[in-house]
GROMACS .gro file of C-alpha atoms in nm:
model
  298
    1MET     CA    1  15.877   1.567  -4.894
    2LYS     CA    2  16.095   1.859  -4.992
    3ALA     CA    3  16.222   2.151  -4.788
    4GLY     CA    4  16.435   2.460  -4.823
    5PHE     CA    5  16.552   2.781  -4.659
    6ILE     CA    6  16.450   3.102  -4.835
    7ALA     CA    7  16.606   3.439  -4.747
    8VAL     CA    8  16.352   3.719  -4.788
    9VAL     CA    9  16.559   4.030  -4.856
   10GLY     CA   10  16.509   4.386  -4.972
   11ARG     CA   11  16.560   4.743  -4.865
   12PRO     CA   12  16.372   4.862  -4.555
   13ASN     CA   13  15.993   4.884  -4.563
   14VAL     CA   14  15.914   4.688  -4.881
   15GLY     CA   15  15.675   4.449  -4.704
   16LYS     CA   16  15.893   4.150  -4.611
   17SER     CA   17  15.737   4.094  -4.269
   18THR     CA   18  15.380   4.133  -4.394
   19LEU     CA   19  15.447   3.877  -4.668
   20ILE     CA   20  15.590   3.619  -4.428
   21ASN     CA   21  15.303   3.660  -4.181
   22LYS     CA   22  15.058   3.598  -4.467
   23LEU     CA   23  15.254   3.296  -4.590
   24VAL     CA   24  15.254   3.115  -4.256
   25SER     CA   25  14.911   3.247  -4.147
   26GLU     CA   26  15.058   3.347  -3.812
   27LYS     CA   27  15.215   3.662  -3.675
   28VAL     CA   28  15.585   3.578  -3.658
   29ALA     CA   29  15.719   3.923  -3.741
   30ILE     CA   30  15.600   4.260  -3.615
   31VAL     CA   31  15.480   4.507  -3.875
   32SER     CA   32  15.479   4.886  -3.897
   33ASP     CA   33  15.530   5.151  -4.162
   34LYS     CA   34  15.863   5.249  -4.002
   35ALA     CA   35  16.185   5.153  -4.180
   36GLY     CA   36  16.400   4.926  -3.966
   37THR     CA   37  16.111   4.752  -3.789
   38THR     CA   38  16.275   4.408  -3.830
   39ARG     CA   39  16.604   4.384  -3.641
   40ASP     CA   40  16.676   4.010  -3.648
   41ASN     CA   41  16.656   3.718  -3.889
   42ILE     CA   42  16.319   3.558  -3.809
   43LYS     CA   43  16.202   3.222  -3.943
   44GLY     CA   44  15.846   3.167  -4.064
   45ILE     CA   45  15.775   2.800  -4.139
   46LEU     CA   46  15.511   2.694  -4.391
   47ASN     CA   47  15.412   2.328  -4.436
   48PHE     CA   48  15.215   2.296  -4.760
   49LYS     CA   49  15.144   1.993  -4.980
   50ASP     CA   50  15.418   1.783  -4.816
   51ASN     CA   51  15.672   2.063  -4.868
   52GLN     CA   52  15.833   2.270  -4.596
   53TYR     CA   53  15.923   2.628  -4.683
   54ILE     CA   54  16.140   2.804  -4.423
   55PHE     CA   55  16.118   3.177  -4.495
   56ILE     CA   56  16.375   3.394  -4.318
   57ASP     CA   57  16.260   3.751  -4.264
   58THR     CA   58  16.567   3.975  -4.264
   59PRO     CA   59  16.631   4.336  -4.161
   60GLY     CA   60  16.624   4.576  -4.452
   61ILE     CA   61  16.968   4.588  -4.615
   62HIS     CA   62  17.098   4.944  -4.610
   63LYS     CA   63  17.409   5.154  -4.552
   64PRO     CA   64  17.431   5.161  -4.169
   65GLN     CA   65  17.462   5.480  -3.966
   66HIS     CA   66  17.535   5.322  -3.627
   67LEU     CA   67  17.642   4.991  -3.470
   68LEU     CA   68  17.287   4.856  -3.450
   69GLY     CA   69  17.235   4.931  -3.820
   70GLU     CA   70  17.565   4.758  -3.898
   71TYR     CA   71  17.451   4.449  -3.708
   72MET     CA   72  17.116   4.446  -3.888
   73THR     CA   73  17.271   4.469  -4.234
   74ASN     CA   74  17.546   4.218  -4.153
   75ILE     CA   75  17.308   3.944  -4.037
   76ALA     CA   76  17.087   4.000  -4.342
   77VAL     CA   77  17.386   3.974  -4.577
   78LYS     CA   78  17.536   3.678  -4.390
   79ILE     CA   79  17.220   3.470  -4.430
   80LEU     CA   80  17.251   3.499  -4.810
   81LYS     CA   81  17.539   3.251  -4.799
   82ASP     CA   82  17.352   2.993  -4.591
   83VAL     CA   83  17.012   2.960  -4.762
   84ASP     CA   84  16.893   2.761  -5.064
   85ILE     CA   85  16.699   3.038  -5.240
   86ILE     CA   86  16.705   3.419  -5.249
   87LEU     CA   87  16.366   3.592  -5.255
   88PHE     CA   88  16.425   3.960  -5.334
   89LEU     CA   89  16.136   4.201  -5.271
   90ILE     CA   90  16.090   4.540  -5.433
   91ASP     CA   91  15.801   4.786  -5.407
   92ALA     CA   92  15.592   4.789  -5.728
   93SER     CA   93  15.466   5.140  -5.659
   94LYS     CA   94  15.810   5.303  -5.637
   95PRO     CA   95  16.094   5.342  -5.889
   96ILE     CA   96  16.385   5.105  -5.848
   97GLY     CA   97  16.635   5.320  -5.662
   98THR     CA   98  16.985   5.310  -5.522
   99GLY     CA   99  16.859   5.121  -5.215
  100ASP     CA  100  16.728   4.834  -5.429
  101MET     CA  101  17.048   4.828  -5.635
  102PHE     CA  102  17.253   4.825  -5.313
  103VAL     CA  103  17.067   4.508  -5.210
  104MET     CA  104  17.122   4.355  -5.556
  105ASP     CA  105  17.496   4.421  -5.527
  106ARG     CA  106  17.505   4.241  -5.189
  107ILE     CA  107  17.320   3.945  -5.343
  108ASN     CA  108  17.563   3.926  -5.634
  109GLU     CA  109  17.859   3.948  -5.397
  110ASN     CA  110  17.737   3.676  -5.159
  111ALA     CA  111  17.493   3.451  -5.346
  112LYS     CA  112  17.548   3.495  -5.719
  113LYS     CA  113  17.507   3.125  -5.802
  114LYS     CA  114  17.197   3.067  -5.590
  115PRO     CA  115  16.850   3.070  -5.747
  116LYS     CA  116  16.706   3.421  -5.730
  117ILE     CA  117  16.337   3.502  -5.744
  118LEU     CA  118  16.218   3.861  -5.763
  119LEU     CA  119  15.886   3.939  -5.598
  120VAL     CA  120  15.740   4.271  -5.706
  121ASN     CA  121  15.531   4.347  -5.399
  122LYS     CA  122  15.233   4.583  -5.356
  123VAL     CA  123  15.115   4.511  -5.711
  124ASP     CA  124  14.766   4.622  -5.606
  125LEU     CA  125  14.897   4.979  -5.627
  126ILE     CA  126  14.985   4.973  -5.999
  127SER     CA  127  14.807   4.918  -6.335
  128ASP     CA  128  14.873   4.649  -6.597
  129GLU     CA  129  15.049   4.907  -6.811
  130GLN     CA  130  15.277   4.996  -6.523
  131LYS     CA  131  15.362   4.626  -6.482
  132GLU     CA  132  15.513   4.623  -6.831
  133GLU     CA  133  15.711   4.937  -6.752
  134LYS     CA  134  15.833   4.778  -6.427
  135LEU     CA  135  15.961   4.470  -6.613
  136LYS     CA  136  16.172   4.691  -6.839
  137GLU     CA  137  16.303   4.882  -6.539
  138ILE     CA  138  16.395   4.554  -6.365
  139GLU     CA  139  16.592   4.434  -6.667
  140GLU     CA  140  16.778   4.764  -6.694
  141LYS     CA  141  16.861   4.817  -6.326
  142LEU     CA  142  16.866   4.475  -6.158
  143GLY     CA  143  16.939   4.220  -6.430
  144GLU     CA  144  16.810   3.864  -6.468
  145PHE     CA  145  16.622   3.643  -6.224
  146ASN     CA  146  16.513   3.279  -6.231
  147LYS     CA  147  16.156   3.404  -6.193
  148ILE     CA  148  15.973   3.737  -6.155
  149ILE     CA  149  15.640   3.736  -5.970
  150PHE     CA  150  15.397   4.021  -5.917
  151ALA     CA  151  15.225   3.987  -5.582
  152SER     CA  152  15.062   4.162  -5.289
  153GLY     CA  153  15.163   4.039  -4.945
  154MET     CA  154  14.888   4.251  -4.789
  155TYR     CA  155  14.611   4.079  -4.989
  156SER     CA  156  14.777   3.736  -5.040
  157PHE     CA  157  14.771   3.780  -5.417
  158GLY     CA  158  15.040   3.580  -5.599
  159ILE     CA  159  15.116   3.345  -5.309
  160SER     CA  160  15.043   3.025  -5.504
  161LYS     CA  161  15.264   3.142  -5.792
  162LEU     CA  162  15.542   3.215  -5.548
  163LEU     CA  163  15.528   2.866  -5.396
  164GLU     CA  164  15.528   2.712  -5.745
  165ALA     CA  165  15.837   2.915  -5.833
  166LEU     CA  166  16.019   2.804  -5.516
  167ASP     CA  167  15.928   2.436  -5.548
  168PRO     CA  168  16.199   2.327  -5.801
  169TYR     CA  169  16.477   2.454  -5.574
  170LEU     CA  170  16.374   2.272  -5.255
  171GLU     CA  171  16.584   1.980  -5.135
  172GLU     CA  172  16.422   1.637  -5.162
  173GLY     CA  173  16.382   1.396  -4.873
  174VAL     CA  174  16.433   1.635  -4.584
  175LYS     CA  175  16.223   1.800  -4.317
  176TYR     CA  176  16.371   2.044  -4.068
  177TYR     CA  177  16.083   2.127  -3.831
  178PRO     CA  178  15.768   1.957  -3.692
  179ASP     CA  179  15.442   2.018  -3.879
  180ASP     CA  180  15.292   2.229  -3.599
  181MET     CA  181  15.589   2.467  -3.572
  182TYR     CA  182  15.555   2.803  -3.749
  183THR     CA  183  15.860   2.984  -3.605
  184ASP     CA  184  16.172   2.903  -3.405
  185MET     CA  185  16.163   3.232  -3.215
  186SER     CA  186  16.137   3.195  -2.836
  187THR     CA  187  15.820   3.302  -2.656
  188TYR     CA  188  16.010   3.566  -2.456
  189ARG     CA  189  16.150   3.716  -2.776
  190ILE     CA  190  15.802   3.732  -2.927
  191ILE     CA  191  15.676   3.910  -2.614
  192THR     CA  192  15.943   4.181  -2.637
  193GLU     CA  193  15.869   4.226  -3.007
  194ILE     CA  194  15.498   4.269  -2.934
  195VAL     CA  195  15.576   4.550  -2.690
  196ARG     CA  196  15.812   4.714  -2.941
  197GLU     CA  197  15.549   4.693  -3.214
  198LYS     CA  198  15.294   4.878  -3.002
  199ILE     CA  199  15.550   5.154  -2.944
  200LEU     CA  200  15.625   5.173  -3.318
  201LEU     CA  201  15.256   5.203  -3.402
  202LYS     CA  202  15.192   5.480  -3.149
  203THR     CA  203  15.502   5.698  -3.186
  204ARG     CA  204  15.678   5.885  -3.466
  205ASP     CA  205  15.996   6.068  -3.568
  206GLU     CA  206  16.307   5.935  -3.392
  207ILE     CA  207  16.126   5.731  -3.124
  208PRO     CA  208  16.076   5.401  -3.316
  209HIS     CA  209  16.443   5.379  -3.412
  210SER     CA  210  16.563   5.463  -3.060
  211VAL     CA  211  16.365   5.197  -2.870
  212ALA     CA  212  16.483   4.863  -2.736
  213VAL     CA  213  16.282   4.623  -2.520
  214GLU     CA  214  16.404   4.367  -2.265
  215ILE     CA  215  16.232   4.132  -2.020
  216ILE     CA  216  16.403   4.188  -1.683
  217ASN     CA  217  16.192   3.962  -1.459
  218VAL     CA  218  15.926   3.691  -1.484
  219GLU     CA  219  15.739   3.602  -1.167
  220ARG     CA  220  15.533   3.284  -1.157
  221LYS     CA  221  15.316   3.189  -0.860
  222GLU     CA  222  15.080   2.894  -0.849
  223GLY     CA  223  14.717   3.003  -0.865
  224LYS     CA  224  14.808   3.360  -0.965
  225LYS     CA  225  14.871   3.544  -1.290
  226ASP     CA  226  15.227   3.538  -1.423
  227LYS     CA  227  15.395   3.879  -1.401
  228PHE     CA  228  15.630   4.011  -1.668
  229ASP     CA  229  15.847   4.315  -1.594
  230ILE     CA  230  15.982   4.477  -1.909
  231ASN     CA  231  16.227   4.761  -1.961
  232ILE     CA  232  16.182   4.998  -2.255
  233TYR     CA  233  16.510   5.170  -2.338
  234VAL     CA  234  16.540   5.505  -2.517
  235GLU     CA  235  16.835   5.734  -2.585
  236ARG     CA  236  16.709   6.069  -2.453
  237ASP     CA  237  16.506   6.205  -2.161
  238SER     CA  238  16.276   6.374  -2.414
  239GLN     CA  239  16.202   6.035  -2.572
  240LYS     CA  240  16.122   5.890  -2.231
  241GLY     CA  241  15.867   6.168  -2.178
  242ILE     CA  242  15.700   6.097  -2.512
  243ILE     CA  243  15.661   5.724  -2.441
  244ILE     CA  244  15.526   5.782  -2.090
  245GLY     CA  245  15.296   6.060  -2.213
  246LYS     CA  246  15.095   6.307  -2.009
  247ASP     CA  247  14.995   6.151  -1.677
  248GLY     CA  248  15.132   5.819  -1.808
  249LYS     CA  249  14.860   5.792  -2.074
  250MET     CA  250  15.082   5.676  -2.364
  251LEU     CA  251  15.259   5.408  -2.160
  252LYS     CA  252  14.926   5.280  -2.031
  253GLU     CA  253  14.788   5.250  -2.386
  254ILE     CA  254  15.100   5.064  -2.499
  255GLY     CA  255  15.071   4.831  -2.201
  256VAL     CA  256  14.700   4.756  -2.251
  257GLU     CA  257  14.741   4.672  -2.621
  258ALA     CA  258  15.058   4.467  -2.566
  259ARG     CA  259  14.907   4.274  -2.275
  260LYS     CA  260  14.602   4.172  -2.479
  261GLU     CA  261  14.818   4.033  -2.759
  262ILE     CA  262  15.056   3.858  -2.518
  263GLU     CA  263  14.760   3.695  -2.343
  264GLU     CA  264  14.637   3.565  -2.680
  265LEU     CA  265  14.985   3.427  -2.747
  266LEU     CA  266  15.013   3.255  -2.407
  267GLY     CA  267  14.649   3.155  -2.371
  268GLU     CA  268  14.630   3.297  -2.017
  269LYS     CA  269  14.589   3.624  -1.829
  270ILE     CA  270  14.905   3.804  -1.714
  271TYR     CA  271  15.031   4.113  -1.536
  272LEU     CA  272  15.253   4.336  -1.749
  273GLY     CA  273  15.481   4.597  -1.594
  274LEU     CA  274  15.649   4.845  -1.828
  275TRP     CA  275  15.939   5.068  -1.720
  276VAL     CA  276  16.105   5.333  -1.937
  277LYS     CA  277  16.482   5.380  -1.896
  278VAL     CA  278  16.730   5.615  -2.066
  279LYS     CA  279  17.050   5.466  -2.214
  280ASP     CA  280  17.240   5.741  -2.394
  281ASP     CA  281  17.323   5.646  -2.755
  282TRP     CA  282  17.260   5.277  -2.686
  283ARG     CA  283  17.259   5.196  -3.059
  284LYS     CA  284  17.630   5.283  -3.068
  285ARG     CA  285  17.730   5.093  -2.751
  286LYS     CA  286  17.857   4.742  -2.821
  287PRO     CA  287  17.836   4.605  -2.461
  288PHE     CA  288  17.471   4.707  -2.430
  289LEU     CA  289  17.387   4.575  -2.777
  290LYS     CA  290  17.539   4.243  -2.671
  291GLU     CA  291  17.313   4.236  -2.366
  292LEU     CA  292  17.014   4.274  -2.595
  293GLY     CA  293  17.144   4.005  -2.832
  294TYR     CA  294  17.208   4.245  -3.121
  295VAL     CA  295  17.583   4.193  -3.166
  296GLU     CA  296  17.712   3.859  -3.288
  297GLU     CA  297  18.007   3.697  -3.118
  298LYS     CA  298  18.292   3.633  -3.363
   0.00000   0.00000   0.00000
């Protein structure tokens, strides 16, 4: 038995959450094409061939523009010091840019001596010739790694090579979680993330970045469906109108899709009540961010 904690890091929207969901064969992290989808460090636990791999999905590391962004980057950088292995993701289909090099600088500042594996994700989008060009670009812009792996989180290509590369750096004789556990995230947190994902998938522009979700009440009565009341927070009245939609159509669609997935998670039918509230500039307000669990206590 061997086990280890692996920080999955990279700039926003390189496929970290998709990769972790594929690795553990469960949906532990919500996925969308919007940068900043992941806001917390989320553990995905894989038990494979007597080894336990604890992958930590992190928010995309970037230069923050508000207090929420600062929190997201800080927790992603902080985890670099606490894990056994750094798994750095880049997008095979895009040039290595300042965002990737910003992440590399944070790794070198906080985890220079830790084993570093580079996963070149979305390899299905490039040719063999482009792979060779990418290797040269990696050497020039990012430096050396213990291992470089070309993979596709979307299609599970390269997963076995990744696990082989991680294996030598796991700690022997330990096991941190039971075999049937695939995440340490609470059920209530998963429920709020499901609702937020449906909003991300159905809205555009500033809406996805301006949304927060909170369970405000859970009502349980014997012989009846459990009822979950959830607040959706936005920063502007115009954003509230977009999420509610004409005659409430958008909010109803979000609710129907979220409820179905929550029922699959819980294994039972529920009532889901969604309410849209305006909190001006909530991403810049520390007390409200604390309420939502987004600001760490020092």
